[in-house]
mmCIF file of C-alpha atoms in Angstrom:
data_model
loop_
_atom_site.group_PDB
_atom_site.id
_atom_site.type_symbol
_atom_site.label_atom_id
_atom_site.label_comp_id
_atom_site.label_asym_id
_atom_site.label_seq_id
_atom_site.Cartn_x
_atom_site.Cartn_y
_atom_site.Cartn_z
ATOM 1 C CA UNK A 554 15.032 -18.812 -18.048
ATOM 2 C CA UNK A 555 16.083 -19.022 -14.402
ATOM 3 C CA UNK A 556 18.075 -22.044 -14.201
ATOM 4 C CA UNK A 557 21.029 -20.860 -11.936
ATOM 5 C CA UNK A 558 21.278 -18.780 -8.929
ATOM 6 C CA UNK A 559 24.320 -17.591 -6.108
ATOM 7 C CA UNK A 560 23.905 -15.694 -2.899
ATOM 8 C CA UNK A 561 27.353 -13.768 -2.369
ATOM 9 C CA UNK A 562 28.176 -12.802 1.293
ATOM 10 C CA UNK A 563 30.683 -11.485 3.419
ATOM 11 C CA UNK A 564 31.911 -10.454 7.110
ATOM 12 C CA UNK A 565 28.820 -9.012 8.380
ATOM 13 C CA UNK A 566 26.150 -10.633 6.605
ATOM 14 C CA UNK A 567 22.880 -10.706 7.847
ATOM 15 C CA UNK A 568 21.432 -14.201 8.591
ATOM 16 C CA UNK A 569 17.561 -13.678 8.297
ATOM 17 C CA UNK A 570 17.640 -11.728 4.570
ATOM 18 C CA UNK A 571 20.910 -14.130 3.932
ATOM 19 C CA UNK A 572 18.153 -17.533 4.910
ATOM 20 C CA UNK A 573 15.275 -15.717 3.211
ATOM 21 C CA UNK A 574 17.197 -16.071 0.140
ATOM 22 C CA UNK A 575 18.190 -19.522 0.593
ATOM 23 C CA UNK A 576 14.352 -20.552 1.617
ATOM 24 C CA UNK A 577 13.246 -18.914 -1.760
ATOM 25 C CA UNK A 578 15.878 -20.514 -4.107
ATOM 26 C CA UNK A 579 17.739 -23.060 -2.480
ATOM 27 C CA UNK A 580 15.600 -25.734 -1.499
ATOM 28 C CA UNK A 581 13.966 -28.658 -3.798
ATOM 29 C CA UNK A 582 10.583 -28.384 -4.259
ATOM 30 C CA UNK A 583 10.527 -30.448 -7.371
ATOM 31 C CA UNK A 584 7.519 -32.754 -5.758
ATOM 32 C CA UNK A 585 5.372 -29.510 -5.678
ATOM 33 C CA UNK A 586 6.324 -28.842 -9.481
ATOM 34 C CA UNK A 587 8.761 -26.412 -9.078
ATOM 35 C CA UNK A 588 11.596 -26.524 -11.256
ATOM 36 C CA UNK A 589 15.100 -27.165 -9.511
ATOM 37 C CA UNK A 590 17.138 -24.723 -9.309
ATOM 38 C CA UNK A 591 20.972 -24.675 -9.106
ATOM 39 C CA UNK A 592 21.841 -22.767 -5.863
ATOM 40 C CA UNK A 593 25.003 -21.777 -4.225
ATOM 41 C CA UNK A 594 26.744 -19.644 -1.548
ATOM 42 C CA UNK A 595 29.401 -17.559 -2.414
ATOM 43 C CA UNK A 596 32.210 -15.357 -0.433
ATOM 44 C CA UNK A 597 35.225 -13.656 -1.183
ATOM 45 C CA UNK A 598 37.814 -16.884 -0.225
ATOM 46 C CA UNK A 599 35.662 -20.214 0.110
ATOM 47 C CA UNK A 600 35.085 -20.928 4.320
ATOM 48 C CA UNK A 601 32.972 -19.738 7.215
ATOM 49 C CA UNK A 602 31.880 -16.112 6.799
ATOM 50 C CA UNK A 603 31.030 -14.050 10.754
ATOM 51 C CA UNK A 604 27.181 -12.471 10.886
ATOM 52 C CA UNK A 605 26.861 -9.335 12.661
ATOM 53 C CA UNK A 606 24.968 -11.516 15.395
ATOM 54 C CA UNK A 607 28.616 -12.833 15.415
ATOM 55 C CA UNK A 608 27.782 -16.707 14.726
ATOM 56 C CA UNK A 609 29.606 -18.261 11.652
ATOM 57 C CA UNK A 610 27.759 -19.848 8.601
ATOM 58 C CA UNK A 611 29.808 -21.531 5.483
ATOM 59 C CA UNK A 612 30.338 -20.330 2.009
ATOM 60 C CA UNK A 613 31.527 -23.549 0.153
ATOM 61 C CA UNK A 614 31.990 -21.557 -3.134
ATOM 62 C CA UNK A 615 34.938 -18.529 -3.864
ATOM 63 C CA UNK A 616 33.503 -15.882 -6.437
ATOM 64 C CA UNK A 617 34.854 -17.421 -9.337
ATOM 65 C CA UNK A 618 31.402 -19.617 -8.377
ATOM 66 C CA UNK A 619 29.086 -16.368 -9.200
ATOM 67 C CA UNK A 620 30.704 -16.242 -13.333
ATOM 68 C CA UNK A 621 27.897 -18.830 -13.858
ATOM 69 C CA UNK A 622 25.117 -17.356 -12.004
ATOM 70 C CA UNK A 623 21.723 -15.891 -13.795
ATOM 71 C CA UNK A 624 21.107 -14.226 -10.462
ATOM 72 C CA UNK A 625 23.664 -12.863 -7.799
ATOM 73 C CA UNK A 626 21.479 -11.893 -4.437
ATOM 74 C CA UNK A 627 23.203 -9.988 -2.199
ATOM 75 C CA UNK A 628 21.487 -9.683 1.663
ATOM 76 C CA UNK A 629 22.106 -7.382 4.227
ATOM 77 C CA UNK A 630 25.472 -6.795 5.487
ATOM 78 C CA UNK A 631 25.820 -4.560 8.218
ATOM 79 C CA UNK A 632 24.141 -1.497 7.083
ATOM 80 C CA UNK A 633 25.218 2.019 5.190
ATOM 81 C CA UNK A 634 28.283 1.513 7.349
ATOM 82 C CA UNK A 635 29.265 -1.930 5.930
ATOM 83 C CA UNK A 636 32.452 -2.394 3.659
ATOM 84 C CA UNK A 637 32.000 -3.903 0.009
ATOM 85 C CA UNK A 638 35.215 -6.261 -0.503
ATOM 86 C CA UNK A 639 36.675 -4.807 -3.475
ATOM 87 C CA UNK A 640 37.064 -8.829 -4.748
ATOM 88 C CA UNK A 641 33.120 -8.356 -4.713
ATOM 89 C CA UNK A 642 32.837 -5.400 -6.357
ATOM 90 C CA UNK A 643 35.092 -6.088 -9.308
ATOM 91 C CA UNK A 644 33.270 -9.951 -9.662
ATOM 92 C CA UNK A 645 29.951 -8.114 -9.494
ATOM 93 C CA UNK A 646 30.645 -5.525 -11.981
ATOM 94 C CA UNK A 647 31.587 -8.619 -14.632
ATOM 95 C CA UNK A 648 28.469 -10.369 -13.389
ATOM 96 C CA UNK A 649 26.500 -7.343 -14.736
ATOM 97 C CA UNK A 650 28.596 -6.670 -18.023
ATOM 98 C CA UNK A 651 27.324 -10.487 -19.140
ATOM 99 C CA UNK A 652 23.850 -9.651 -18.203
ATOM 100 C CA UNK A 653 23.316 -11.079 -14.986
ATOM 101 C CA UNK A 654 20.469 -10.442 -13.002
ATOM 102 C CA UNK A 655 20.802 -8.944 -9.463
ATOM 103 C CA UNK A 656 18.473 -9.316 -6.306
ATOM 104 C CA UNK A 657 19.503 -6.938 -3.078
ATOM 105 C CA UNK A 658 17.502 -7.450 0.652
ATOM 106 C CA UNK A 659 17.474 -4.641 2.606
ATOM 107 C CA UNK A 660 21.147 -2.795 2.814
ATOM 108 C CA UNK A 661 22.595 -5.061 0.045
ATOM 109 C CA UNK A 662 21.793 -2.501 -2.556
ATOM 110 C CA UNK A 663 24.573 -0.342 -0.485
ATOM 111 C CA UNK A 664 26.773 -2.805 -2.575
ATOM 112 C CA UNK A 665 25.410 -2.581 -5.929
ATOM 113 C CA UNK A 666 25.601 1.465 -5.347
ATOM 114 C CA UNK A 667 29.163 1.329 -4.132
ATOM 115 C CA UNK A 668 29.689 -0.635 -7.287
ATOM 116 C CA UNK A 669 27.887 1.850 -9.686
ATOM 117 C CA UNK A 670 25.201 -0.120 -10.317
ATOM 118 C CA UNK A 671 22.435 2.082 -9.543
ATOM 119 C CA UNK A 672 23.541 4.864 -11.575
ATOM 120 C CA UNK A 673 20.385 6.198 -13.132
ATOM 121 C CA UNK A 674 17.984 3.483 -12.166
ATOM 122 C CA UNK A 675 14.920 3.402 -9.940
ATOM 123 C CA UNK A 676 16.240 1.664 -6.455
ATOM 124 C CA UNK A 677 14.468 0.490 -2.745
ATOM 125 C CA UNK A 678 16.266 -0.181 0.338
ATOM 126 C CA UNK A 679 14.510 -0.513 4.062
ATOM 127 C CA UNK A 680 12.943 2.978 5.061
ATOM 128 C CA UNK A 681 15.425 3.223 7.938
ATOM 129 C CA UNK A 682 18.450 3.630 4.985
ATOM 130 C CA UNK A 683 16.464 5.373 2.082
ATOM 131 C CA UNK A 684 17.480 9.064 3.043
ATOM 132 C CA UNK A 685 21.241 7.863 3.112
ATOM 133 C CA UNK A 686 21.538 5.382 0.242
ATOM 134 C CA UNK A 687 20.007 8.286 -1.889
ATOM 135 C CA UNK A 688 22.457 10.897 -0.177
ATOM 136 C CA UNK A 689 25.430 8.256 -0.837
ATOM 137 C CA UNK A 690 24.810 7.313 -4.619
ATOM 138 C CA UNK A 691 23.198 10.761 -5.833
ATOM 139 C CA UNK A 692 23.131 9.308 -9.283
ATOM 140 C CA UNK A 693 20.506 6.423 -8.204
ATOM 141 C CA UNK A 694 16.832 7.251 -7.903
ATOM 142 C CA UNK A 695 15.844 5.954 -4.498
ATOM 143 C CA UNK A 696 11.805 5.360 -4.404
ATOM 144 C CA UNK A 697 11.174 5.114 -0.551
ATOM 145 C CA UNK A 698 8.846 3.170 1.445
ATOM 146 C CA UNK A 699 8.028 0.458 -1.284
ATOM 147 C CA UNK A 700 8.426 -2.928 -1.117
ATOM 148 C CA UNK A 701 10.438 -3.777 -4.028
ATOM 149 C CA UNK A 702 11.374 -2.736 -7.251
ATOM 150 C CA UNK A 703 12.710 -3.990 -10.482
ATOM 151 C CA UNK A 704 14.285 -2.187 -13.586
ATOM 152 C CA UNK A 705 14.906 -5.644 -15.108
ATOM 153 C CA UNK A 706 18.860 -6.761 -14.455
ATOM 154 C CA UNK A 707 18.213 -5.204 -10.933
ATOM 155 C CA UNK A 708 15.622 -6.150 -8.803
ATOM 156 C CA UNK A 709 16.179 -4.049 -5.211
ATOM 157 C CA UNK A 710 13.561 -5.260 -1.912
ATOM 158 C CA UNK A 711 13.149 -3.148 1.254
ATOM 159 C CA UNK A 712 13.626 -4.574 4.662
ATOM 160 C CA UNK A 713 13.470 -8.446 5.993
ATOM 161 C CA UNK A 714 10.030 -10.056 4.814
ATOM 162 C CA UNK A 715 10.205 -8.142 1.136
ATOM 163 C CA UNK A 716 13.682 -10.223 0.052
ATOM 164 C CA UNK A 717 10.449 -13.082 -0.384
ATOM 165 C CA UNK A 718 8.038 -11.119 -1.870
ATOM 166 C CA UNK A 719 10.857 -10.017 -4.158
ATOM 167 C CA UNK A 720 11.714 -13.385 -5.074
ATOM 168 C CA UNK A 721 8.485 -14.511 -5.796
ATOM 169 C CA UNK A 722 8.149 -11.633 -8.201
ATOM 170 C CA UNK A 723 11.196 -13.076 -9.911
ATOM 171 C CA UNK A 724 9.531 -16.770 -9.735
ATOM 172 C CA UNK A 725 6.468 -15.524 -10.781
ATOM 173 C CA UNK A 726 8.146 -13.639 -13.995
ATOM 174 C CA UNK A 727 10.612 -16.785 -15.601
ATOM 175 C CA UNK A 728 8.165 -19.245 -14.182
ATOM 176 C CA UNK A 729 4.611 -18.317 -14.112
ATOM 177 C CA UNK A 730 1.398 -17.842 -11.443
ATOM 178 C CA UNK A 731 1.116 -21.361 -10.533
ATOM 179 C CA UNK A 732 4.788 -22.038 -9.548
ATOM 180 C CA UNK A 733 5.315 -19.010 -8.019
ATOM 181 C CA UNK A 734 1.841 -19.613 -5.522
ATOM 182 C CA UNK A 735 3.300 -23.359 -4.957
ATOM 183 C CA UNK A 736 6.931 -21.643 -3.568
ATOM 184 C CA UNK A 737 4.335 -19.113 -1.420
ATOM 185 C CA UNK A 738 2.316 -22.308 -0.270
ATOM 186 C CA UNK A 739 5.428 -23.885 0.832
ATOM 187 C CA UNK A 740 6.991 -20.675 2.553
ATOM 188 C CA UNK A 741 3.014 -19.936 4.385
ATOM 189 C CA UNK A 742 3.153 -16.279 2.882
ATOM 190 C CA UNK A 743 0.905 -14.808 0.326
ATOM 191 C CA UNK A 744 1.890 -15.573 -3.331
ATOM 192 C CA UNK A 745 1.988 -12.376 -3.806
ATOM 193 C CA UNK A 746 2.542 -8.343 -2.892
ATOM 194 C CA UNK A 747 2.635 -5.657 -5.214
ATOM 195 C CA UNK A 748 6.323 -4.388 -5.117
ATOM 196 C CA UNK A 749 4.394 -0.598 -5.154
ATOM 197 C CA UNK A 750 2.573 -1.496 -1.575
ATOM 198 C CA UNK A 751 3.839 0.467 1.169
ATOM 199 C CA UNK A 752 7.142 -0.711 3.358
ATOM 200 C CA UNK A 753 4.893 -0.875 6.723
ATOM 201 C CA UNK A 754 1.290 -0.366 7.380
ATOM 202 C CA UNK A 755 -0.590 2.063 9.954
ATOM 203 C CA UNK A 756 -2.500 -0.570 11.987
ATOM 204 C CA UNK A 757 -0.316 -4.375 11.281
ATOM 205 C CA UNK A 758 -1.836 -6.070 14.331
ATOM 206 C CA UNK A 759 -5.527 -4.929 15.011
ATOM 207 C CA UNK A 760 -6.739 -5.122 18.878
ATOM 208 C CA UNK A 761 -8.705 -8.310 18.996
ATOM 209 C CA UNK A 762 -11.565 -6.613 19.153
ATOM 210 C CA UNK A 763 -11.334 -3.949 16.373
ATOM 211 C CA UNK A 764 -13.378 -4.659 13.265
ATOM 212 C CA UNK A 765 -11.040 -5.068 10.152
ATOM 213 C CA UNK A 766 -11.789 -5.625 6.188
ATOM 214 C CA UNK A 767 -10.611 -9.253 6.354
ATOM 215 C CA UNK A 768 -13.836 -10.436 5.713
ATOM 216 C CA UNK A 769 -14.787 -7.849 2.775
ATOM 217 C CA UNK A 770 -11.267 -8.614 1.167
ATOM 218 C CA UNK A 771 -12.253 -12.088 1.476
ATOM 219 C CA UNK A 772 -15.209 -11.082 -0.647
ATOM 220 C CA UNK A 773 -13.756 -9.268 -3.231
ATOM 221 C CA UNK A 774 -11.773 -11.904 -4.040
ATOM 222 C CA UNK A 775 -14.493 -14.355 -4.885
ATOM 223 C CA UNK A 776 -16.506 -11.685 -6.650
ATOM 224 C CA UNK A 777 -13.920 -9.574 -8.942
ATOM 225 C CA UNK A 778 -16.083 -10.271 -11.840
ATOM 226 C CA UNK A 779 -18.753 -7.610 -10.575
ATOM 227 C CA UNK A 780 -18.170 -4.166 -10.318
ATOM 228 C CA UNK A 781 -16.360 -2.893 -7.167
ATOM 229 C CA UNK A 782 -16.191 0.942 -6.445
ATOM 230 C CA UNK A 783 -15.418 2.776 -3.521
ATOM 231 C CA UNK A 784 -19.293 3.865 -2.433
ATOM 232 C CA UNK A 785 -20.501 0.690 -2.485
ATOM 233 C CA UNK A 786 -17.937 -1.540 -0.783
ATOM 234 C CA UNK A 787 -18.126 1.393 1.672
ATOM 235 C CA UNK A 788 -21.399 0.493 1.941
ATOM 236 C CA UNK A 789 -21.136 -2.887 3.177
ATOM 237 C CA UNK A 790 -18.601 -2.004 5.875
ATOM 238 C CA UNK A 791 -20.794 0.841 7.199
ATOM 239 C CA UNK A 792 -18.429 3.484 6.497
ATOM 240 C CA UNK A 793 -18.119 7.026 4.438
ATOM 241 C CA UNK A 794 -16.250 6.216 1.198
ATOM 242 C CA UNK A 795 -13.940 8.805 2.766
ATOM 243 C CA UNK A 796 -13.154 6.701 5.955
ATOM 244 C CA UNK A 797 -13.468 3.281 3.998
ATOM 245 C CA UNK A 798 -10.467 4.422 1.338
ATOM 246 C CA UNK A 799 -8.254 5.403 4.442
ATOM 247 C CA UNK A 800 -8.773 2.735 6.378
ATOM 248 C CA UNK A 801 -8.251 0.558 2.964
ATOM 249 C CA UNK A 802 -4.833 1.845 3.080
ATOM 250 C CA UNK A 803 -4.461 1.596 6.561
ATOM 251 C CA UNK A 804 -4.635 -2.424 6.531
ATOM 252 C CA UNK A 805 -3.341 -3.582 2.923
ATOM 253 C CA UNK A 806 -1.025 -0.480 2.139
ATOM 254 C CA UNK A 807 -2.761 -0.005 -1.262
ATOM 255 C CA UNK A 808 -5.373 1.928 -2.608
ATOM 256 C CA UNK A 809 -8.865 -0.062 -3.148
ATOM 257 C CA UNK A 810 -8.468 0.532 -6.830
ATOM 258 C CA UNK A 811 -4.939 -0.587 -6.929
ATOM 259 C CA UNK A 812 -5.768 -3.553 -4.493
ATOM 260 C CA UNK A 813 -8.673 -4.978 -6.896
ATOM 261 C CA UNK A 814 -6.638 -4.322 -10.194
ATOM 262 C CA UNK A 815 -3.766 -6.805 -8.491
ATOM 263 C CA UNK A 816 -6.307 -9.175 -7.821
ATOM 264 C CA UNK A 817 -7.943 -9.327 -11.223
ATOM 265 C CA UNK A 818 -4.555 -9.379 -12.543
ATOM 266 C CA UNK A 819 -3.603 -12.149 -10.869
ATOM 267 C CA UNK A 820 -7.182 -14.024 -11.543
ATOM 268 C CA UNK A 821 -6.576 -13.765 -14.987
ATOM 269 C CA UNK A 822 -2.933 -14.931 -14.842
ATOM 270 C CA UNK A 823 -3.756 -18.508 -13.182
ATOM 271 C CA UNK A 824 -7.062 -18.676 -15.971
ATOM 272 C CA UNK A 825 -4.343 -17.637 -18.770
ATOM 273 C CA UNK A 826 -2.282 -20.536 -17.113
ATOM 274 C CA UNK A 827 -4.887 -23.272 -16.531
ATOM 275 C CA UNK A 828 -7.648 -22.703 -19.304
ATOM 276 C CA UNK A 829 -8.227 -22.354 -22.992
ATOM 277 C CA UNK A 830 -10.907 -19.842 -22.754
ATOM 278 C CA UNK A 831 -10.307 -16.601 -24.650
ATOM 279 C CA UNK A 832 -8.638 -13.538 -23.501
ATOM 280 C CA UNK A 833 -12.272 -11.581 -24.382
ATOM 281 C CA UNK A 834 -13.681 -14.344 -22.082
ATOM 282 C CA UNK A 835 -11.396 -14.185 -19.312
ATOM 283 C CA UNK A 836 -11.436 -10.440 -19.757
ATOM 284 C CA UNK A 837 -15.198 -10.480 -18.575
ATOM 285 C CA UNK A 838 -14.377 -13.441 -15.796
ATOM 286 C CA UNK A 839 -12.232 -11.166 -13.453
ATOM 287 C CA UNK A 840 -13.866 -7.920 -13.761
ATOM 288 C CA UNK A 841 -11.806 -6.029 -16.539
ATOM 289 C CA UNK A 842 -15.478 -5.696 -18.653
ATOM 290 C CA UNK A 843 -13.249 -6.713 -22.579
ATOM 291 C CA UNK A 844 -10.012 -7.712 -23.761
ATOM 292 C CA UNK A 845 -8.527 -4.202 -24.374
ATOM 293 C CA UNK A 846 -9.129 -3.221 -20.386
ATOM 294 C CA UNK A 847 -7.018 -6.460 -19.710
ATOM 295 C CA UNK A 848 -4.958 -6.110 -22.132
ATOM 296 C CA UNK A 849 -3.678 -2.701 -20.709
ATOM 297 C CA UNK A 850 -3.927 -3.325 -16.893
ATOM 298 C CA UNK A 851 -1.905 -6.946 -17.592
ATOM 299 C CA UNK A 852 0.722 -5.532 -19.799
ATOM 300 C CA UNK A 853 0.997 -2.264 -17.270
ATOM 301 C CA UNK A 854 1.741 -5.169 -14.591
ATOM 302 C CA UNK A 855 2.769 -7.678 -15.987
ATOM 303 C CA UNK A 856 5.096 -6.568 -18.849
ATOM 304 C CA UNK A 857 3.603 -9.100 -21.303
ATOM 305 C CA UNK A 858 -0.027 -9.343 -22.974
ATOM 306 C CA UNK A 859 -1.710 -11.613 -21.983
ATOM 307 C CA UNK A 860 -1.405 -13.780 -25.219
ATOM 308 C CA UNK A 861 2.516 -13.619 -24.636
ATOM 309 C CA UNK A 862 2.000 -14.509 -21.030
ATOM 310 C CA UNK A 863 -0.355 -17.700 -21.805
ATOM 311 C CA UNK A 864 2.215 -19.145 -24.572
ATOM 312 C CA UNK A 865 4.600 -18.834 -22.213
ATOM 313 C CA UNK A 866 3.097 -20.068 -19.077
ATOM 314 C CA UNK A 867 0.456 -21.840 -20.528
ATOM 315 C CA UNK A 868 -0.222 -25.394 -18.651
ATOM 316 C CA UNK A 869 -1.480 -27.283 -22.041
ATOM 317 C CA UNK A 870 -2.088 -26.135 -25.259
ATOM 318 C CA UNK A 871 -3.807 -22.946 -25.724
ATOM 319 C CA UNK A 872 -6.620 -22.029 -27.768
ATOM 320 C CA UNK A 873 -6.180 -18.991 -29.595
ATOM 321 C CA UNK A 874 -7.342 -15.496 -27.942
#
């Protein structure tokens, strides 16, 4: 369980992904039933550590600090062309002999590959560095253009905004649905997207008067439990199923099929989490038809069945599924 976490920076660090990691762990959001975590701030010699914007910020803790650590985030520090203290490397490659989990923003995986750390494992930087961090560490496998991605003791996140969706993956995972969506609620960003969804989308900002699928998204949501294909949500928008799964992709970077599984997933998590109904129940509830359909779209996603997931999470007692 996540009880314990240190953000590790150096000359160069950069201050949004470094502060996106600090507004995802560090504060106390014990009166929105969050479990407190231990957080600290870590550099090679204790002090104030130079941005590249060139203002200071402090690093109370040396690296002897990041020996207790469950997770070690490392943000941005300068790009491909940034330096890994050796001090780092050598305290990060003990860090990951014990087992301890890792969580990189943007060029910080730079780090974990100059330490050897993404030898053989799937890996996600921002689009901008892709080419070159899979050029650089020829032994990682870099999967471009995705938000995040996690191989379990290393969880890598693309550019800016991602370092939060990547952390509430992690807070979603040792903590649940419902904790996870109360650190989103407090942040003002959605409690959750897919690490899989695409880096940037075509159309991000829509001309105020261009129609979009806010609405129909909106309606999805509140009606999972029917069936949704492509023809007939096309349908409702006035558009060829062709046109409608394009312009899908355009606005939410996922497929509609891969959109509406996330959803149902998720449904089913916070009813797992909140409700004593069965898994066959639940099953029909967000649209997966019986338990064996949930059982393989939640474990695909999720990594646990949804039995595991509900006597772990679970907010009372469970019934049994």
């Amino acid at each position: 369980m996540l009880r314990n976490v240190a953000a590790v920076i150096w000359d160069g660090v950069a201050p949004f992904e470094f502060g996106a990691v600090c507004e995802a762990f560090a504060i106390d959001r014990r009166d929105d039933g969050v479990p407190y975590l231990d957080f600290a701030v870590c550099a090679p010699t204790a002090g104030m550590v130079r941005t590249n914007l060139g203002f200071k910020v402090e690093a109370p803790n040396g690296l002897e600090r990041l020996e207790e650590a469950d997770l070690i985030a490392i943000p941005a520090f300068g790009g491909p062309s940034g330096t890994l203290p050796v001090e780092v490397k050598d305290a990060l490659l003990r860090a990951h002999a014990r087992g301890a989990r890792f969580l990189t923003a943007c060029s910080g995986a730079f780090a974990l590959g100059e330490a050897g750390l993404l030898d053989g494992i799937e890996c996600t930087t921002h689009w901008k560095y892709a080419t070159e961090l899979q050029r650089r560490f020829p032994a990682s496998k870099v999967v471009p253009e995705v938000l995040y991605v996690d191989t379990g003791q290393v969880v890598t996140s693309a550019g800016t905004a991602s370092v939060l969706d990547a952390a509430l993956h992690i807070w979603r995972q040792e903590y649940g649905a419902a904790v996870a969506s109360a650190v989103a609620r407090r942040m003002v960003v959605p409690p959750q997207r897919d690490g899989g969804q695409a880096q940037f989308i075509s159309h991000p900002v829509p001309e105020p008067d261009a129609e979009t699928l806010g609405p129909l998204l909106a309606w999805i949501s509140s009606h999972l439990h029917e069936e949704l294909d492509v023809d007939s949500l096309a349908r409702q928008v006035l558009m060829s199923p062709r046109t409608f799964a394009r312009r899908f992709r355009a606005e939410t970077g996922a497929t509609p099929y891969a959109w509406i599984t996330a959803q149902r997933v998720r449904r089913a998590e916070e009813l797992l989490e909140r409700t004593e109904r069965s898994v066959e129940w639940i099953a029909g509830e967000v649209g997966f038809g019986n338990a064996a359909a949930l059982r393989h779209h939640f474990t695909r996603v999720r990594g646990l069945s949804p039995q595991a997931y509900r006597r772990r999470f679970a907010c009372g007692e469970p019934a049994s599924a």
